[in-house]
GROMACS .gro file of C-alpha atoms in nm:
model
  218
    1UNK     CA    1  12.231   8.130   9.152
    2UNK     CA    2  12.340   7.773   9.005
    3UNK     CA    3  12.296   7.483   9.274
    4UNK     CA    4  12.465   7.150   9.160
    5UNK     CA    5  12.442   6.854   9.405
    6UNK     CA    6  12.675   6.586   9.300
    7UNK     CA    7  12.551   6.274   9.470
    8UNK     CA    8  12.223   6.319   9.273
    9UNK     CA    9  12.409   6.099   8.998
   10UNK     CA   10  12.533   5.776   9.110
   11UNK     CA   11  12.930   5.762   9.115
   12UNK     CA   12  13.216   5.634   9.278
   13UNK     CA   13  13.167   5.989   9.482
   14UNK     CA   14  12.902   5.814   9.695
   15UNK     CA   15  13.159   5.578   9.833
   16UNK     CA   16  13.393   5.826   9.976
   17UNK     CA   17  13.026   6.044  10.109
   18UNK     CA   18  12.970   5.737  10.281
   19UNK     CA   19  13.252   5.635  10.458
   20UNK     CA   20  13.332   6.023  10.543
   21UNK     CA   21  12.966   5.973  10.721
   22UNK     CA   22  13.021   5.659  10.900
   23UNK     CA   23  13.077   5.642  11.267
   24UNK     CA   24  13.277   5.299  11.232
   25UNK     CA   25  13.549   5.471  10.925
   26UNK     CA   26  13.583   5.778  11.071
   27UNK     CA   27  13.792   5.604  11.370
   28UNK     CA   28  14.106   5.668  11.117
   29UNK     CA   29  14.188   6.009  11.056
   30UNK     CA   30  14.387   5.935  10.769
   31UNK     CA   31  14.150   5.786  10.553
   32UNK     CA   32  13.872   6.075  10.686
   33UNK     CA   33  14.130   6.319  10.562
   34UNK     CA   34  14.226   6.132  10.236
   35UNK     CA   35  13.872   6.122  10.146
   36UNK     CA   36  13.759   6.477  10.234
   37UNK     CA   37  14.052   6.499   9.984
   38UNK     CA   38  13.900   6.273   9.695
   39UNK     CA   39  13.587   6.449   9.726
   40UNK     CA   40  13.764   6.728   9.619
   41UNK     CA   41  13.905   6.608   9.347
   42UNK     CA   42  13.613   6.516   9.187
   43UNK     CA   43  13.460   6.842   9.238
   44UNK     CA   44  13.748   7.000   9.105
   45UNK     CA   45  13.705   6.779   8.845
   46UNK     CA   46  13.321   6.869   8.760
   47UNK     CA   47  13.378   7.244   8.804
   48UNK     CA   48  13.661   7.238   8.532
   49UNK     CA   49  13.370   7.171   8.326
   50UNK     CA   50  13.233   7.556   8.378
   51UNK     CA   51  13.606   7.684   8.317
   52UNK     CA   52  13.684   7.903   7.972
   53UNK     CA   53  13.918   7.735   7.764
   54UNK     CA   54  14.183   7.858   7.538
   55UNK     CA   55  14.376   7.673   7.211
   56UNK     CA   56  14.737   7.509   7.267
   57UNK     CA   57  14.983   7.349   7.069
   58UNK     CA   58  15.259   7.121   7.199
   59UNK     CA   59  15.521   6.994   7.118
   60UNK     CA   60  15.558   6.572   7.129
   61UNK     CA   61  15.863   6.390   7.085
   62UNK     CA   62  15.677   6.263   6.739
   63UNK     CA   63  15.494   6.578   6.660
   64UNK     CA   64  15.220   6.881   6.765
   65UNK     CA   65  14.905   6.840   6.912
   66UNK     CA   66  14.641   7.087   6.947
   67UNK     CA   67  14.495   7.144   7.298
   68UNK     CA   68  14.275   7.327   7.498
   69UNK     CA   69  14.341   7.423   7.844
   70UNK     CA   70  14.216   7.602   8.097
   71UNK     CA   71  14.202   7.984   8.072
   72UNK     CA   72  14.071   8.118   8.397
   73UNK     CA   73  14.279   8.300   8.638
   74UNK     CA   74  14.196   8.045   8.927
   75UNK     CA   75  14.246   8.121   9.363
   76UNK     CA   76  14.122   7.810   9.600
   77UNK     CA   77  14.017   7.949   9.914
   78UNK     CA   78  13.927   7.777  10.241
   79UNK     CA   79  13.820   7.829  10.601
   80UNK     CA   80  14.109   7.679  10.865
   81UNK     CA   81  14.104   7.382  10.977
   82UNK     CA   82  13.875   7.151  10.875
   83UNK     CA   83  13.887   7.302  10.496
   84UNK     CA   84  14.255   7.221  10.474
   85UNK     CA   85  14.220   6.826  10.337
   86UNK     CA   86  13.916   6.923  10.144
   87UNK     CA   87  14.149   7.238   9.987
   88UNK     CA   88  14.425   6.975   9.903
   89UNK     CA   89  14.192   6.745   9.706
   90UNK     CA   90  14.137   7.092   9.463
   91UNK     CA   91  14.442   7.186   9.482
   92UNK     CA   92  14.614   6.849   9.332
   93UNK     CA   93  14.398   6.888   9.006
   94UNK     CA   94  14.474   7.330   8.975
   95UNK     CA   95  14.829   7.271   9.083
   96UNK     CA   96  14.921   7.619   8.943
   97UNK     CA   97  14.632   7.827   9.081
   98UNK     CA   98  14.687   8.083   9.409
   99UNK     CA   99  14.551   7.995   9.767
  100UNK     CA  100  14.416   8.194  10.004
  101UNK     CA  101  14.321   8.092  10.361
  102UNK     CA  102  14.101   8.210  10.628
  103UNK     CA  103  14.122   8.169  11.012
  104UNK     CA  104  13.751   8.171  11.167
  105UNK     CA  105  13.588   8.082  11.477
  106UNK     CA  106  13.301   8.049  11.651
  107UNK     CA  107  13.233   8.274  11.970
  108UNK     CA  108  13.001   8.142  12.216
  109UNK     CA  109  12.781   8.405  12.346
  110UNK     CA  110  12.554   8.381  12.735
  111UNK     CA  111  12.271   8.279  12.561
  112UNK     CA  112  12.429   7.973  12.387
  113UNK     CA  113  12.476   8.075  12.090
  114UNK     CA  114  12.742   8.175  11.864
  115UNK     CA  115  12.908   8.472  11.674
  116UNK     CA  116  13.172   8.411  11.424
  117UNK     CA  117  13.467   8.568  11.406
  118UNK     CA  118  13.726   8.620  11.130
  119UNK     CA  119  14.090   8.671  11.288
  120UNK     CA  120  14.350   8.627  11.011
  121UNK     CA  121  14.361   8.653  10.624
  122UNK     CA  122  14.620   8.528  10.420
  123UNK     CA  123  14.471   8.633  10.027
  124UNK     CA  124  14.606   8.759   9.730
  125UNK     CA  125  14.516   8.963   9.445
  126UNK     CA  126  14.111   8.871   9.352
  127UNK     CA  127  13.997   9.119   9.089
  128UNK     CA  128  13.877   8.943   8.790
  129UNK     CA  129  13.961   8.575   8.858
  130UNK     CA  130  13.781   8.258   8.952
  131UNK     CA  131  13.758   8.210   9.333
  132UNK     CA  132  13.652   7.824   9.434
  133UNK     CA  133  13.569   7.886   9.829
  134UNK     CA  134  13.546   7.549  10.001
  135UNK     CA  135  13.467   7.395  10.302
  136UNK     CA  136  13.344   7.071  10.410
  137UNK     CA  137  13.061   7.185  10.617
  138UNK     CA  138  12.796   7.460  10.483
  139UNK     CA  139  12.585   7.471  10.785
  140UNK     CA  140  12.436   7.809  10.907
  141UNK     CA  141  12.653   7.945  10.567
  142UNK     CA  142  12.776   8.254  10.790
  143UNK     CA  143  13.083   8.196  10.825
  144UNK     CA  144  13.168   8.121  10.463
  145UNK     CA  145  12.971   8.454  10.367
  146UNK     CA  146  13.186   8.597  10.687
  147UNK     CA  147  13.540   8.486  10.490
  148UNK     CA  148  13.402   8.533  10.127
  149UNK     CA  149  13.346   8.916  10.238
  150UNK     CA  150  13.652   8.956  10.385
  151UNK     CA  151  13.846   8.782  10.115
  152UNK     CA  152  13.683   9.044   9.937
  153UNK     CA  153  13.781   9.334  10.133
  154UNK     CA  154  14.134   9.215  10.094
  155UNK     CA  155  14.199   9.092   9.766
  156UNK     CA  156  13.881   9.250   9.575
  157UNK     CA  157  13.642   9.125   9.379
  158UNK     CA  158  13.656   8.770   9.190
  159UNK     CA  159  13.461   8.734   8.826
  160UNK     CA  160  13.323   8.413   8.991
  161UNK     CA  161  13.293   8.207   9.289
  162UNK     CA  162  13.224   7.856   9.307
  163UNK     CA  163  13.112   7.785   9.658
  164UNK     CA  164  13.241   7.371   9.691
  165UNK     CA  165  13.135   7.185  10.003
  166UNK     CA  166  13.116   6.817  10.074
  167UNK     CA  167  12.769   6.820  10.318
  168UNK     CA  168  12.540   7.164  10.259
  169UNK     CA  169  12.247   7.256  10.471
  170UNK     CA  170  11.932   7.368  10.313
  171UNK     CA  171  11.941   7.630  10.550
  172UNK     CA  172  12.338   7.732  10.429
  173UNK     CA  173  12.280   7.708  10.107
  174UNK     CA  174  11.966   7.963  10.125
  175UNK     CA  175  12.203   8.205  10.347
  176UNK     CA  176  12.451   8.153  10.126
  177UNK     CA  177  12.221   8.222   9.802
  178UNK     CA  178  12.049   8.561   9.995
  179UNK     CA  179  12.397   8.693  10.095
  180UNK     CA  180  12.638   8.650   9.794
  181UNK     CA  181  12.619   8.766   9.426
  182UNK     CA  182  12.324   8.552   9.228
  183UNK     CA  183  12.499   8.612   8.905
  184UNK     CA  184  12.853   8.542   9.001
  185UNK     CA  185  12.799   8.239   9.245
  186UNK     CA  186  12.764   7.910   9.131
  187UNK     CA  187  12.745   7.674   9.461
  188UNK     CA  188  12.861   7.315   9.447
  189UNK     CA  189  12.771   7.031   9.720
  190UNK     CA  190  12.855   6.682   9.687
  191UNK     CA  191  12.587   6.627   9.925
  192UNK     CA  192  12.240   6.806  10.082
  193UNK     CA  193  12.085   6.730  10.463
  194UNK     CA  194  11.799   6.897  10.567
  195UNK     CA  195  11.855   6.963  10.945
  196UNK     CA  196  12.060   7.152  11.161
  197UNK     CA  197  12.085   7.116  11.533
  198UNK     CA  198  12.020   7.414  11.834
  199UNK     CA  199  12.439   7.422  11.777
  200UNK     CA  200  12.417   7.448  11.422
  201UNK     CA  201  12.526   7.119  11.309
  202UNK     CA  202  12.417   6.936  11.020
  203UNK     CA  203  12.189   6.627  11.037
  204UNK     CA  204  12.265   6.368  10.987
  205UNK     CA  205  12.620   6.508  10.826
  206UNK     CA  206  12.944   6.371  10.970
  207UNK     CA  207  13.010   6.542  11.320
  208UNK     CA  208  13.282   6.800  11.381
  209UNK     CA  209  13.511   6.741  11.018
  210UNK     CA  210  13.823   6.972  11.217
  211UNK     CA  211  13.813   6.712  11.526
  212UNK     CA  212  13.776   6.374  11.255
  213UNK     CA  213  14.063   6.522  11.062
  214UNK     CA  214  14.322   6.691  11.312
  215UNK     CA  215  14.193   6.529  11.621
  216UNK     CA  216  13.989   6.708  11.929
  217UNK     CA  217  14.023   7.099  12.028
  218UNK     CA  218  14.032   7.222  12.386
   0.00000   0.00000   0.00000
């Protein structure tokens, strides 16, 4: 399984990772949202790169030009709610691919920890086409395993999957490369911390992405 970690290479995606991860930015939802949204853009951007392409001609007011563009069959997946901003950023570069969306949660259980749950699908037809699952936060990596299997279930199964996420876990991304197809899984992180806490969030990462973006849960 293919591991790319984007802030490896110096770019203009290290500004929007850092803001996203300061305490001081992050007091303006807007501009956490808008750049959970950039980030996705540029991974959007980097996986087109991966994409088959096929031959185009069209038509200028002055002439033809010969193109290629992109020939995959493409569905953008992502966990509600914190994926939603993160989906958009994707979404405004494959403007004509399909969406599917998954509603998780977490379950707290007497002992303190957690189960997740999967309580609503909304997922088209998979077979054969190129599903980019993302979500901000690959911590534990269960719960996108959890939707990527039920996506599955529903819609069938994809020729590829590009897992996206802005901040990975070691520990997710292992999960995530033990528990999905090695030859049809490509994962993609802009970013890669190497703790998690007892409640399974990342360190140092960004906090609770669904409560920066939408505001606090009850």
């Amino acid at each position: 399984m293919e591991l790319h970690i984007l802030s490896k290479q110096n770019t203009v995606l290290n500004k929007f990772i850092a803001q996203i991860r300061d305490k001081a930015v992050q007091k303006d939802p807007m501009r956490f949202r808008r750049n959970l949204e950039r980030i996705g853009e540029i991974t959007a951007y980097e996986i087109s790169k991966t994409f088959a392409y096929k031959p185009c001609a069209v038509e200028t007011p002055l002439g033809e030009a010969a193109m290629e563009v992109i020939d995959d069959r493409i569905v953008i997946a992502t966990i509600l709610r914190a994926g939603l901003p993160y989906h958009q950023g994707f979404l405004n570069y494959f403007d004509d691919a399909q969406n599917a969306f998954v509603s998780a949660y977490r379950k707290s259980t007497k002992d303190g920890k957690f189960t997740v749950k999967v309580e609503y699908i909304s997922c088209g037809n998979l077979e054969g086409k190129t599903l980019l699952l993302v979500d901000p936060m690959l911590a534990t990596g269960s719960s996108l395993v959890l939707a990527y299997n039920a996506l599955c279930e529903r819609g069938g199964t994809p020729a590829h999957t590009h897992v996206a996420a802005v901040i990975a876990s070691e520990q997710g991304i292992d999960y995530v490369t033990k528990n999905m197809p090695r030859q049809t899984t490509t994962i993609w992180a802009a970013a890669v911390d190497e703790e998690l806490t007892s409640r399974s969030y990342i360190v140092p990462g960004i906090g609770d992405a669904g409560d920066l973006a939408y505001g606090e849960k009850i």
